[in-house]
PDB file of C-alpha atoms in Angstrom:
ATOM      1  CA  MET A   1       7.854 -15.740  -2.537  1.00  0.00           C
ATOM      2  CA  GLU A   2       7.842 -14.671   1.151  1.00  0.00           C
ATOM      3  CA  ILE A   3       5.176 -11.503   2.374  1.00  0.00           C
ATOM      4  CA  GLN A   4       6.166 -10.154   5.765  1.00  0.00           C
ATOM      5  CA  LYS A   5       3.549  -7.237   6.488  1.00  0.00           C
ATOM      6  CA  LEU A   6       5.521  -4.100   8.163  1.00  0.00           C
ATOM      7  CA  ASN A   7       3.880  -1.080   9.399  1.00  0.00           C
ATOM      8  CA  TRP A   8       0.518   0.402   8.333  1.00  0.00           C
ATOM      9  CA  ALA A   9       0.412   0.042   4.953  1.00  0.00           C
ATOM     10  CA  GLY A  10       4.369  -1.497   4.367  1.00  0.00           C
ATOM     11  CA  ILE A  11       4.438  -5.180   3.162  1.00  0.00           C
ATOM     12  CA  LYS A  12       8.328  -6.611   2.550  1.00  0.00           C
ATOM     13  CA  LEU A  13       8.200  -9.777  -0.657  1.00  0.00           C
ATOM     14  CA  THR A  14      11.702 -11.713  -0.618  1.00  0.00           C
ATOM     15  CA  THR A  15      12.015 -13.532  -3.812  1.00  0.00           C
ATOM     16  CA  GLN A  16      14.744 -15.005  -6.274  1.00  0.00           C
ATOM     17  CA  ASN A  17      16.908 -13.626  -3.084  1.00  0.00           C
ATOM     18  CA  LYS A  18      15.642 -10.529  -3.456  1.00  0.00           C
ATOM     19  CA  THR A  19      14.095  -8.333  -1.138  1.00  0.00           C
ATOM     20  CA  ILE A  20      11.546  -5.926  -1.714  1.00  0.00           C
ATOM     21  CA  LEU A  21       9.709  -2.712  -0.386  1.00  0.00           C
ATOM     22  CA  ILE A  22       5.844  -1.980  -0.301  1.00  0.00           C
ATOM     23  CA  ASP A  23       5.253   1.358   1.183  1.00  0.00           C
ATOM     24  CA  ALA A  24       8.022   0.236   4.298  1.00  0.00           C
ATOM     25  CA  VAL A  25       7.430   2.972   7.111  1.00  0.00           C
ATOM     26  CA  GLU A  26       9.060   3.171  10.028  1.00  0.00           C
ATOM     27  CA  ASP A  27       8.708   7.318  11.233  1.00  0.00           C
ATOM     28  CA  PHE A  28       5.127   8.276  11.656  1.00  0.00           C
ATOM     29  CA  SER A  29       5.772  11.468  14.261  1.00  0.00           C
ATOM     30  CA  TYR A  30       5.254  13.513  11.209  1.00  0.00           C
ATOM     31  CA  TYR A  31       1.277  12.727  11.086  1.00  0.00           C
ATOM     32  CA  LYS A  32       1.115  12.744  14.508  1.00  0.00           C
ATOM     33  CA  PRO A  33      -0.791  16.697  15.345  1.00  0.00           C
ATOM     34  CA  VAL A  34      -3.347  14.650  12.686  1.00  0.00           C
ATOM     35  CA  LEU A  35      -3.020  10.433  12.713  1.00  0.00           C
ATOM     36  CA  GLY A  36      -3.101   9.888  17.018  1.00  0.00           C
ATOM     37  CA  GLU A  37      -0.045   8.049  18.840  1.00  0.00           C
ATOM     38  CA  ALA A  38       0.199   4.263  17.020  1.00  0.00           C
ATOM     39  CA  ALA A  39      -2.411   2.191  18.896  1.00  0.00           C
ATOM     40  CA  ASN A  40       0.359  -0.512  18.789  1.00  0.00           C
ATOM     41  CA  GLU A  41       3.705  -1.312  19.618  1.00  0.00           C
ATOM     42  CA  LEU A  42       6.028   0.035  15.976  1.00  0.00           C
ATOM     43  CA  ILE A  43       8.707  -2.854  14.456  1.00  0.00           C
ATOM     44  CA  VAL A  44      11.234  -0.916  14.143  1.00  0.00           C
ATOM     45  CA  PHE A  45      12.454  -3.037  10.262  1.00  0.00           C
ATOM     46  CA  SER A  46      15.278  -0.660   8.852  1.00  0.00           C
ATOM     47  CA  ASP A  47      18.365  -1.957  11.013  1.00  0.00           C
ATOM     48  CA  ASN A  48      18.511  -5.581   9.363  1.00  0.00           C
ATOM     49  CA  VAL A  49      16.557  -5.323   6.139  1.00  0.00           C
ATOM     50  CA  GLN A  50      18.594  -4.248   3.066  1.00  0.00           C
ATOM     51  CA  ALA A  51      16.353  -3.741  -0.007  1.00  0.00           C
ATOM     52  CA  ASP A  52      17.128  -4.186  -3.526  1.00  0.00           C
ATOM     53  CA  TYR A  53      13.600  -3.216  -4.807  1.00  0.00           C
ATOM     54  CA  ILE A  54      11.470   0.545  -3.135  1.00  0.00           C
ATOM     55  CA  ILE A  55       7.799   0.755  -4.362  1.00  0.00           C
ATOM     56  CA  PHE A  56       5.280   3.435  -3.120  1.00  0.00           C
ATOM     57  CA  THR A  57       2.781   4.401  -3.996  1.00  0.00           C
ATOM     58  CA  HIS A  58       2.941   8.016  -3.552  1.00  0.00           C
ATOM     59  CA  MET A  59       4.417  10.692  -1.348  1.00  0.00           C
ATOM     60  CA  HIS A  60       1.851  10.364   2.028  1.00  0.00           C
ATOM     61  CA  LEU A  61       4.179  10.261   5.118  1.00  0.00           C
ATOM     62  CA  ASP A  62       2.637   6.522   6.375  1.00  0.00           C
ATOM     63  CA  HIS A  63       3.253   5.725   2.509  1.00  0.00           C
ATOM     64  CA  PHE A  64       6.346   7.525   1.757  1.00  0.00           C
ATOM     65  CA  ASP A  65       9.547   6.956   4.546  1.00  0.00           C
ATOM     66  CA  LYS A  66      13.355   8.925   2.373  1.00  0.00           C
ATOM     67  CA  SER A  67      14.815   7.571   6.141  1.00  0.00           C
ATOM     68  CA  VAL A  68      14.067   4.103   5.650  1.00  0.00           C
ATOM     69  CA  ILE A  69      15.368   4.147   1.311  1.00  0.00           C
ATOM     70  CA  GLU A  70      18.806   5.686   3.195  1.00  0.00           C
ATOM     71  CA  LYS A  71      18.966   3.232   5.624  1.00  0.00           C
ATOM     72  CA  CYS A  72      17.100  -0.061   3.832  1.00  0.00           C
ATOM     73  CA  LEU A  73      18.204  -0.120  -0.197  1.00  0.00           C
ATOM     74  CA  LYS A  74      21.635  -1.148  -0.966  1.00  0.00           C
ATOM     75  CA  LYS A  75      23.479   0.422  -3.413  1.00  0.00           C
ATOM     76  CA  ASP A  76      23.162  -0.980  -6.437  1.00  0.00           C
ATOM     77  CA  GLY A  77      19.985  -1.305  -5.321  1.00  0.00           C
ATOM     78  CA  LYS A  78      17.034   0.495  -7.630  1.00  0.00           C
ATOM     79  CA  LEU A  79      14.274   2.878  -6.859  1.00  0.00           C
ATOM     80  CA  ILE A  80      11.109   2.270  -8.518  1.00  0.00           C
ATOM     81  CA  VAL A  81       8.756   5.507  -9.288  1.00  0.00           C
ATOM     82  CA  TYR A  82       5.310   6.034 -10.889  1.00  0.00           C
ATOM     83  CA  SER A  83       6.503   8.955 -13.605  1.00  0.00           C
ATOM     84  CA  ALA A  84       3.550  11.534 -11.681  1.00  0.00           C
ATOM     85  CA  LEU A  85       5.756  10.933  -9.019  1.00  0.00           C
ATOM     86  CA  GLU A  86       9.531  11.230 -10.171  1.00  0.00           C
ATOM     87  CA  PRO A  87       9.507  15.070  -9.522  1.00  0.00           C
ATOM     88  CA  LEU A  88       8.642  15.203  -5.915  1.00  0.00           C
ATOM     89  CA  VAL A  89      10.995  11.612  -4.653  1.00  0.00           C
ATOM     90  CA  ARG A  90      14.117  13.301  -7.016  1.00  0.00           C
ATOM     91  CA  GLU A  91      13.080  16.806  -4.565  1.00  0.00           C
ATOM     92  CA  HIS A  92      13.672  13.659  -1.906  1.00  0.00           C
ATOM     93  CA  VAL A  93      16.036  11.346  -2.684  1.00  0.00           C
ATOM     94  CA  GLU A  94      19.661  11.980  -4.201  1.00  0.00           C
ATOM     95  CA  HIS A  95      22.508   9.589  -5.612  1.00  0.00           C
ATOM     96  CA  VAL A  96      20.355   6.624  -5.956  1.00  0.00           C
ATOM     97  CA  GLU A  97      19.076   4.619  -8.895  1.00  0.00           C
ATOM     98  CA  ILE A  98      15.099   5.435 -10.197  1.00  0.00           C
ATOM     99  CA  VAL A  99      13.165   3.450 -12.190  1.00  0.00           C
ATOM    100  CA  VAL A 100      10.773   5.323 -13.845  1.00  0.00           C
ATOM    101  CA  LEU A 101       7.175   4.122 -15.191  1.00  0.00           C
ATOM    102  CA  ASN A 102       3.687   5.465 -16.434  1.00  0.00           C
ATOM    103  CA  LEU A 103       1.338   3.799 -15.756  1.00  0.00           C
ATOM    104  CA  ASN A 104       0.663   0.114 -17.376  1.00  0.00           C
ATOM    105  CA  GLU A 105       4.314   0.114 -18.362  1.00  0.00           C
ATOM    106  CA  THR A 106       5.963  -3.181 -16.419  1.00  0.00           C
ATOM    107  CA  PHE A 107       9.978  -3.445 -15.114  1.00  0.00           C
ATOM    108  CA  THR A 108      10.920  -6.950 -15.731  1.00  0.00           C
ATOM    109  CA  GLU A 109      14.747  -7.605 -13.699  1.00  0.00           C
ATOM    110  CA  ASN A 110      16.141 -11.013 -11.930  1.00  0.00           C
ATOM    111  CA  ASN A 111      12.891 -12.758 -13.322  1.00  0.00           C
ATOM    112  CA  ILE A 112       9.964  -9.543 -10.735  1.00  0.00           C
ATOM    113  CA  THR A 113       7.653  -7.468 -12.611  1.00  0.00           C
ATOM    114  CA  PHE A 114       6.803  -4.489 -11.925  1.00  0.00           C
ATOM    115  CA  LYS A 115       3.586  -2.500 -12.835  1.00  0.00           C
ATOM    116  CA  PRO A 116       2.144   0.871 -11.753  1.00  0.00           C
ATOM    117  CA  VAL A 117      -1.441   0.659 -12.194  1.00  0.00           C
ATOM    118  CA  TYR A 118      -3.936   3.204 -11.940  1.00  0.00           C
ATOM    119  CA  ALA A 119      -5.494   5.398  -7.949  1.00  0.00           C
ATOM    120  CA  MET A 120      -7.367   7.330  -6.729  1.00  0.00           C
ATOM    121  CA  ASP A 121      -6.018   9.062  -3.445  1.00  0.00           C
ATOM    122  CA  GLY A 122      -8.157  10.225  -1.524  1.00  0.00           C
ATOM    123  CA  ILE A 123      -7.677  13.645  -1.577  1.00  0.00           C
ATOM    124  CA  GLY A 124      -6.271  14.110  -4.378  1.00  0.00           C
ATOM    125  CA  ASP A 125      -2.757  13.793  -4.892  1.00  0.00           C
ATOM    126  CA  MET A 126      -1.340  11.964  -7.265  1.00  0.00           C
ATOM    127  CA  GLN A 127      -1.323   8.296  -6.186  1.00  0.00           C
ATOM    128  CA  SER A 128      -0.306   5.061  -8.150  1.00  0.00           C
ATOM    129  CA  SER A 129      -1.435   0.757  -6.545  1.00  0.00           C
ATOM    130  CA  TRP A 130       1.823  -1.720  -7.523  1.00  0.00           C
ATOM    131  CA  ILE A 131       1.722  -5.417  -9.684  1.00  0.00           C
ATOM    132  CA  VAL A 132       4.312  -7.524  -8.695  1.00  0.00           C
ATOM    133  CA  GLU A 133       4.499 -10.639  -9.653  1.00  0.00           C
ATOM    134  CA  ASP A 134       8.074 -13.625 -10.477  1.00  0.00           C
ATOM    135  CA  GLY A 135       6.200 -15.834 -12.521  1.00  0.00           C
ATOM    136  CA  SER A 136       4.785 -17.533  -9.485  1.00  0.00           C
ATOM    137  CA  THR A 137       3.048 -15.292  -7.453  1.00  0.00           C
ATOM    138  CA  LYS A 138       1.241 -12.180  -7.535  1.00  0.00           C
ATOM    139  CA  ILE A 139       0.403  -9.339  -5.610  1.00  0.00           C
ATOM    140  CA  PHE A 140      -1.579  -6.010  -5.699  1.00  0.00           C
ATOM    141  CA  HIS A 141      -0.632  -3.377  -3.138  1.00  0.00           C
ATOM    142  CA  GLY A 142      -3.196  -0.195  -3.054  1.00  0.00           C
ATOM    143  CA  GLY A 143      -2.163   2.176  -0.821  1.00  0.00           C
ATOM    144  CA  ASP A 144      -4.656   3.389   0.116  1.00  0.00           C
ATOM    145  CA  THR A 145      -7.290   4.263  -2.569  1.00  0.00           C
ATOM    146  CA  ILE A 146     -10.350   5.168  -2.813  1.00  0.00           C
ATOM    147  CA  TRP A 147     -13.149   3.559  -4.781  1.00  0.00           C
ATOM    148  CA  HIS A 148     -12.667   4.134  -8.832  1.00  0.00           C
ATOM    149  CA  ASN A 149     -13.986   2.698 -11.131  1.00  0.00           C
ATOM    150  CA  GLN A 150     -11.310   1.400 -13.061  1.00  0.00           C
ATOM    151  CA  PHE A 151     -10.832  -2.153 -10.882  1.00  0.00           C
ATOM    152  CA  TRP A 152     -13.140  -3.853 -13.503  1.00  0.00           C
ATOM    153  CA  LYS A 153     -10.549  -2.579 -16.257  1.00  0.00           C
ATOM    154  CA  LEU A 154      -7.506  -3.902 -13.915  1.00  0.00           C
ATOM    155  CA  GLY A 155      -9.321  -7.130 -12.474  1.00  0.00           C
ATOM    156  CA  LYS A 156      -9.205  -8.192 -16.593  1.00  0.00           C
ATOM    157  CA  GLU A 157      -6.304  -7.170 -18.125  1.00  0.00           C
ATOM    158  CA  ASN A 158      -4.116  -8.665 -15.022  1.00  0.00           C
ATOM    159  CA  GLU A 159      -5.017 -11.759 -14.872  1.00  0.00           C
ATOM    160  CA  ASP A 160      -4.148 -14.292 -11.552  1.00  0.00           C
ATOM    161  CA  ILE A 161      -3.753 -12.192  -8.333  1.00  0.00           C
ATOM    162  CA  ASN A 162      -3.243 -13.785  -6.266  1.00  0.00           C
ATOM    163  CA  TYR A 163      -3.320 -11.830  -3.014  1.00  0.00           C
ATOM    164  CA  ALA A 164      -4.954  -8.003  -2.865  1.00  0.00           C
ATOM    165  CA  PHE A 165      -4.113  -5.989  -0.199  1.00  0.00           C
ATOM    166  CA  LEU A 166      -6.230  -2.997   0.078  1.00  0.00           C
ATOM    167  CA  PRO A 167      -6.955  -0.476   3.093  1.00  0.00           C
ATOM    168  CA  VAL A 168     -10.208  -1.102   4.991  1.00  0.00           C
ATOM    169  CA  ASN A 169     -10.019   1.944   7.437  1.00  0.00           C
ATOM    170  CA  GLY A 170     -12.566   3.571   5.191  1.00  0.00           C
ATOM    171  CA  VAL A 171     -11.738   6.911   7.305  1.00  0.00           C
ATOM    172  CA  VAL A 172     -13.126  10.236   7.724  1.00  0.00           C
ATOM    173  CA  VAL A 173     -10.136  12.143   7.544  1.00  0.00           C
ATOM    174  CA  ASN A 174     -10.433  16.140   8.813  1.00  0.00           C
ATOM    175  CA  PHE A 175      -7.210  18.355   7.833  1.00  0.00           C
ATOM    176  CA  GLU A 176      -7.892  22.106   8.646  1.00  0.00           C
ATOM    177  CA  ILE A 177      -5.221  21.945  10.649  1.00  0.00           C
ATOM    178  CA  VAL A 178      -3.857  22.210   6.301  1.00  0.00           C
ATOM    179  CA  GLY A 179      -5.837  23.428   4.828  1.00  0.00           C
ATOM    180  CA  LEU A 180      -7.750  20.805   3.617  1.00  0.00           C
ATOM    181  CA  GLU A 181     -11.662  21.202   4.363  1.00  0.00           C
ATOM    182  CA  TYR A 182     -13.939  18.852   5.915  1.00  0.00           C
ATOM    183  CA  SER A 183     -15.708  15.520   4.192  1.00  0.00           C
ATOM    184  CA  PRO A 184     -17.680  13.112   6.129  1.00  0.00           C
ATOM    185  CA  VAL A 185     -16.730  11.264   2.596  1.00  0.00           C
ATOM    186  CA  ALA A 186     -14.003   8.725   3.118  1.00  0.00           C
ATOM    187  CA  ALA A 187     -10.973   8.828   2.304  1.00  0.00           C
ATOM    188  CA  SER A 188     -10.323   4.918   2.004  1.00  0.00           C
ATOM    189  CA  LEU A 189     -11.620   1.792   1.198  1.00  0.00           C
ATOM    190  CA  ASN A 190     -13.723   0.454   3.777  1.00  0.00           C
ATOM    191  CA  ILE A 191     -13.896  -2.887   4.568  1.00  0.00           C
ATOM    192  CA  LYS A 192     -17.283  -3.560   2.168  1.00  0.00           C
ATOM    193  CA  GLU A 193     -15.623  -2.086  -0.491  1.00  0.00           C
ATOM    194  CA  ALA A 194     -11.595  -3.749  -0.306  1.00  0.00           C
ATOM    195  CA  PHE A 195     -14.331  -6.699  -0.601  1.00  0.00           C
ATOM    196  CA  SER A 196     -15.951  -5.801  -3.705  1.00  0.00           C
ATOM    197  CA  ALA A 197     -12.302  -4.458  -5.281  1.00  0.00           C
ATOM    198  CA  ALA A 198     -10.682  -8.073  -4.280  1.00  0.00           C
ATOM    199  CA  ARG A 199     -13.627  -9.684  -6.179  1.00  0.00           C
ATOM    200  CA  LEU A 200     -13.409  -7.496  -8.653  1.00  0.00           C
ATOM    201  CA  LEU A 201      -9.812  -7.996  -9.052  1.00  0.00           C
ATOM    202  CA  HIS A 202     -10.352 -11.605  -8.816  1.00  0.00           C
ATOM    203  CA  ALA A 203      -8.001 -11.588  -6.010  1.00  0.00           C
ATOM    204  CA  GLN A 204      -7.610 -15.663  -4.494  1.00  0.00           C
ATOM    205  CA  LYS A 205      -8.002 -13.621  -1.172  1.00  0.00           C
ATOM    206  CA  LEU A 206      -7.547 -10.453   0.159  1.00  0.00           C
ATOM    207  CA  VAL A 207      -5.542  -9.298   2.899  1.00  0.00           C
ATOM    208  CA  PRO A 208      -6.457  -5.464   4.729  1.00  0.00           C
ATOM    209  CA  ILE A 209      -3.639  -3.726   5.911  1.00  0.00           C
ATOM    210  CA  HIS A 210      -4.438   0.508   6.759  1.00  0.00           C
ATOM    211  CA  TYR A 211      -6.401  -0.066   9.669  1.00  0.00           C
ATOM    212  CA  GLY A 212      -6.082  -0.643  13.258  1.00  0.00           C
ATOM    213  CA  LEU A 213      -3.419   0.935  14.185  1.00  0.00           C
ATOM    214  CA  PHE A 214      -3.312   5.370  14.099  1.00  0.00           C
ATOM    215  CA  SER A 215      -6.948   7.049  15.111  1.00  0.00           C
ATOM    216  CA  HIS A 216      -7.610  10.222  15.582  1.00  0.00           C
ATOM    217  CA  GLU A 217     -10.800  11.485  17.627  1.00  0.00           C
ATOM    218  CA  GLN A 218     -11.471  15.241  15.894  1.00  0.00           C
ATOM    219  CA  CYS A 219      -8.710  14.048  12.574  1.00  0.00           C
ATOM    220  CA  TYR A 220      -8.509  11.032  11.455  1.00  0.00           C
ATOM    221  CA  ILE A 221     -11.963   8.636  12.268  1.00  0.00           C
ATOM    222  CA  PRO A 222     -11.344   4.834  10.984  1.00  0.00           C
ATOM    223  CA  GLN A 223     -14.970   2.756   9.831  1.00  0.00           C
ATOM    224  CA  GLN A 224     -14.543   0.006  12.530  1.00  0.00           C
ATOM    225  CA  PHE A 225     -15.538  -3.074  11.814  1.00  0.00           C
ATOM    226  CA  ASP A 226     -14.714  -6.912  13.528  1.00  0.00           C
ATOM    227  CA  ASP A 227     -14.464 -10.738  12.378  1.00  0.00           C
ATOM    228  CA  LYS A 228     -18.183 -11.024  12.076  1.00  0.00           C
ATOM    229  CA  ASP A 229     -17.192  -7.940   9.717  1.00  0.00           C
ATOM    230  CA  LEU A 230     -14.530 -10.125   7.757  1.00  0.00           C
ATOM    231  CA  GLN A 231     -16.749 -12.715   7.477  1.00  0.00           C
ATOM    232  CA  GLN A 232     -20.449 -11.168   6.881  1.00  0.00           C
ATOM    233  CA  TYR A 233     -18.905  -9.583   3.425  1.00  0.00           C
ATOM    234  CA  SER A 234     -16.582 -12.452   3.324  1.00  0.00           C
ATOM    235  CA  ALA A 235     -19.605 -14.269   2.027  1.00  0.00           C
ATOM    236  CA  GLU A 236     -21.633 -12.101   1.224  1.00  0.00           C
ATOM    237  CA  THR A 237     -18.890 -11.061  -2.136  1.00  0.00           C
ATOM    238  CA  LYS A 238     -18.496 -15.059  -1.999  1.00  0.00           C
ATOM    239  CA  GLN A 239     -13.852 -13.738  -1.797  1.00  0.00           C
ATOM    240  CA  GLU A 240     -11.463 -15.012   0.623  1.00  0.00           C
ATOM    241  CA  TYR A 241     -10.139 -13.289   2.761  1.00  0.00           C
ATOM    242  CA  HIS A 242      -6.347 -13.447   4.915  1.00  0.00           C
ATOM    243  CA  ILE A 243      -5.050 -11.614   8.253  1.00  0.00           C
ATOM    244  CA  LEU A 244      -1.926 -11.227   7.698  1.00  0.00           C
ATOM    245  CA  ASN A 245      -0.742  -9.371  11.142  1.00  0.00           C
ATOM    246  CA  ASP A 246       2.078  -6.736  11.570  1.00  0.00           C
ATOM    247  CA  GLY A 247       5.777  -9.119  12.135  1.00  0.00           C
ATOM    248  CA  GLU A 248       3.984 -12.051  10.277  1.00  0.00           C
ATOM    249  CA  VAL A 249       5.017 -13.683   7.637  1.00  0.00           C
ATOM    250  CA  LEU A 250       2.855 -15.456   5.013  1.00  0.00           C
ATOM    251  CA  ILE A 251       4.833 -18.198   2.594  1.00  0.00           C
TER     252      ILE A 251
END
């Protein structure tokens, strides 16, 4: 399996001569009033990527990009959707084959298995994490989940996870602009929680996602960390990690 880090939480998997996009987003402009400007130049991938499968953890527009589905999904490609999100997806997407899965239900095709599993969204919307495996590599993608009490169970029920892609920015959001009351509690895993979650998942390596690109002094305030913090939490949890920069490929 070849894994490329895309923007923010997005990754591209290439295996069995098939391409899979997870939380692949190119256009963040709609959320600019609350996320702010991107700190780095965004990766443009939709002109040269044709995906056989597209999955996403939830419908927030920094994880779900309708234009990517329209441009990147092959004519015979499949959109694989967690069942709780199906009604919302069908409001936005037409003329696409959709495979609908309940939590912990699997879909296997071309020797690739997809499975949505439990997640908890930071502001109460519906969300799942995803497990994708190809017989030699198994990845866990956590979208922007917050800490929850199912990591123990997920680790027991899903053995041999090689890479856990988990959010690490521990962001505090102030979305009063869209009618949500302010809370100082983080709306995604922070770096310490991500290391702990990866450890409970028994993942060989944590790959941090969902950090560094966006910050807004009033609406979107991420927790800051550096290499020392990564090394410290890795040592404390005995959990290895791998930093994958946007655009970088892991084989």
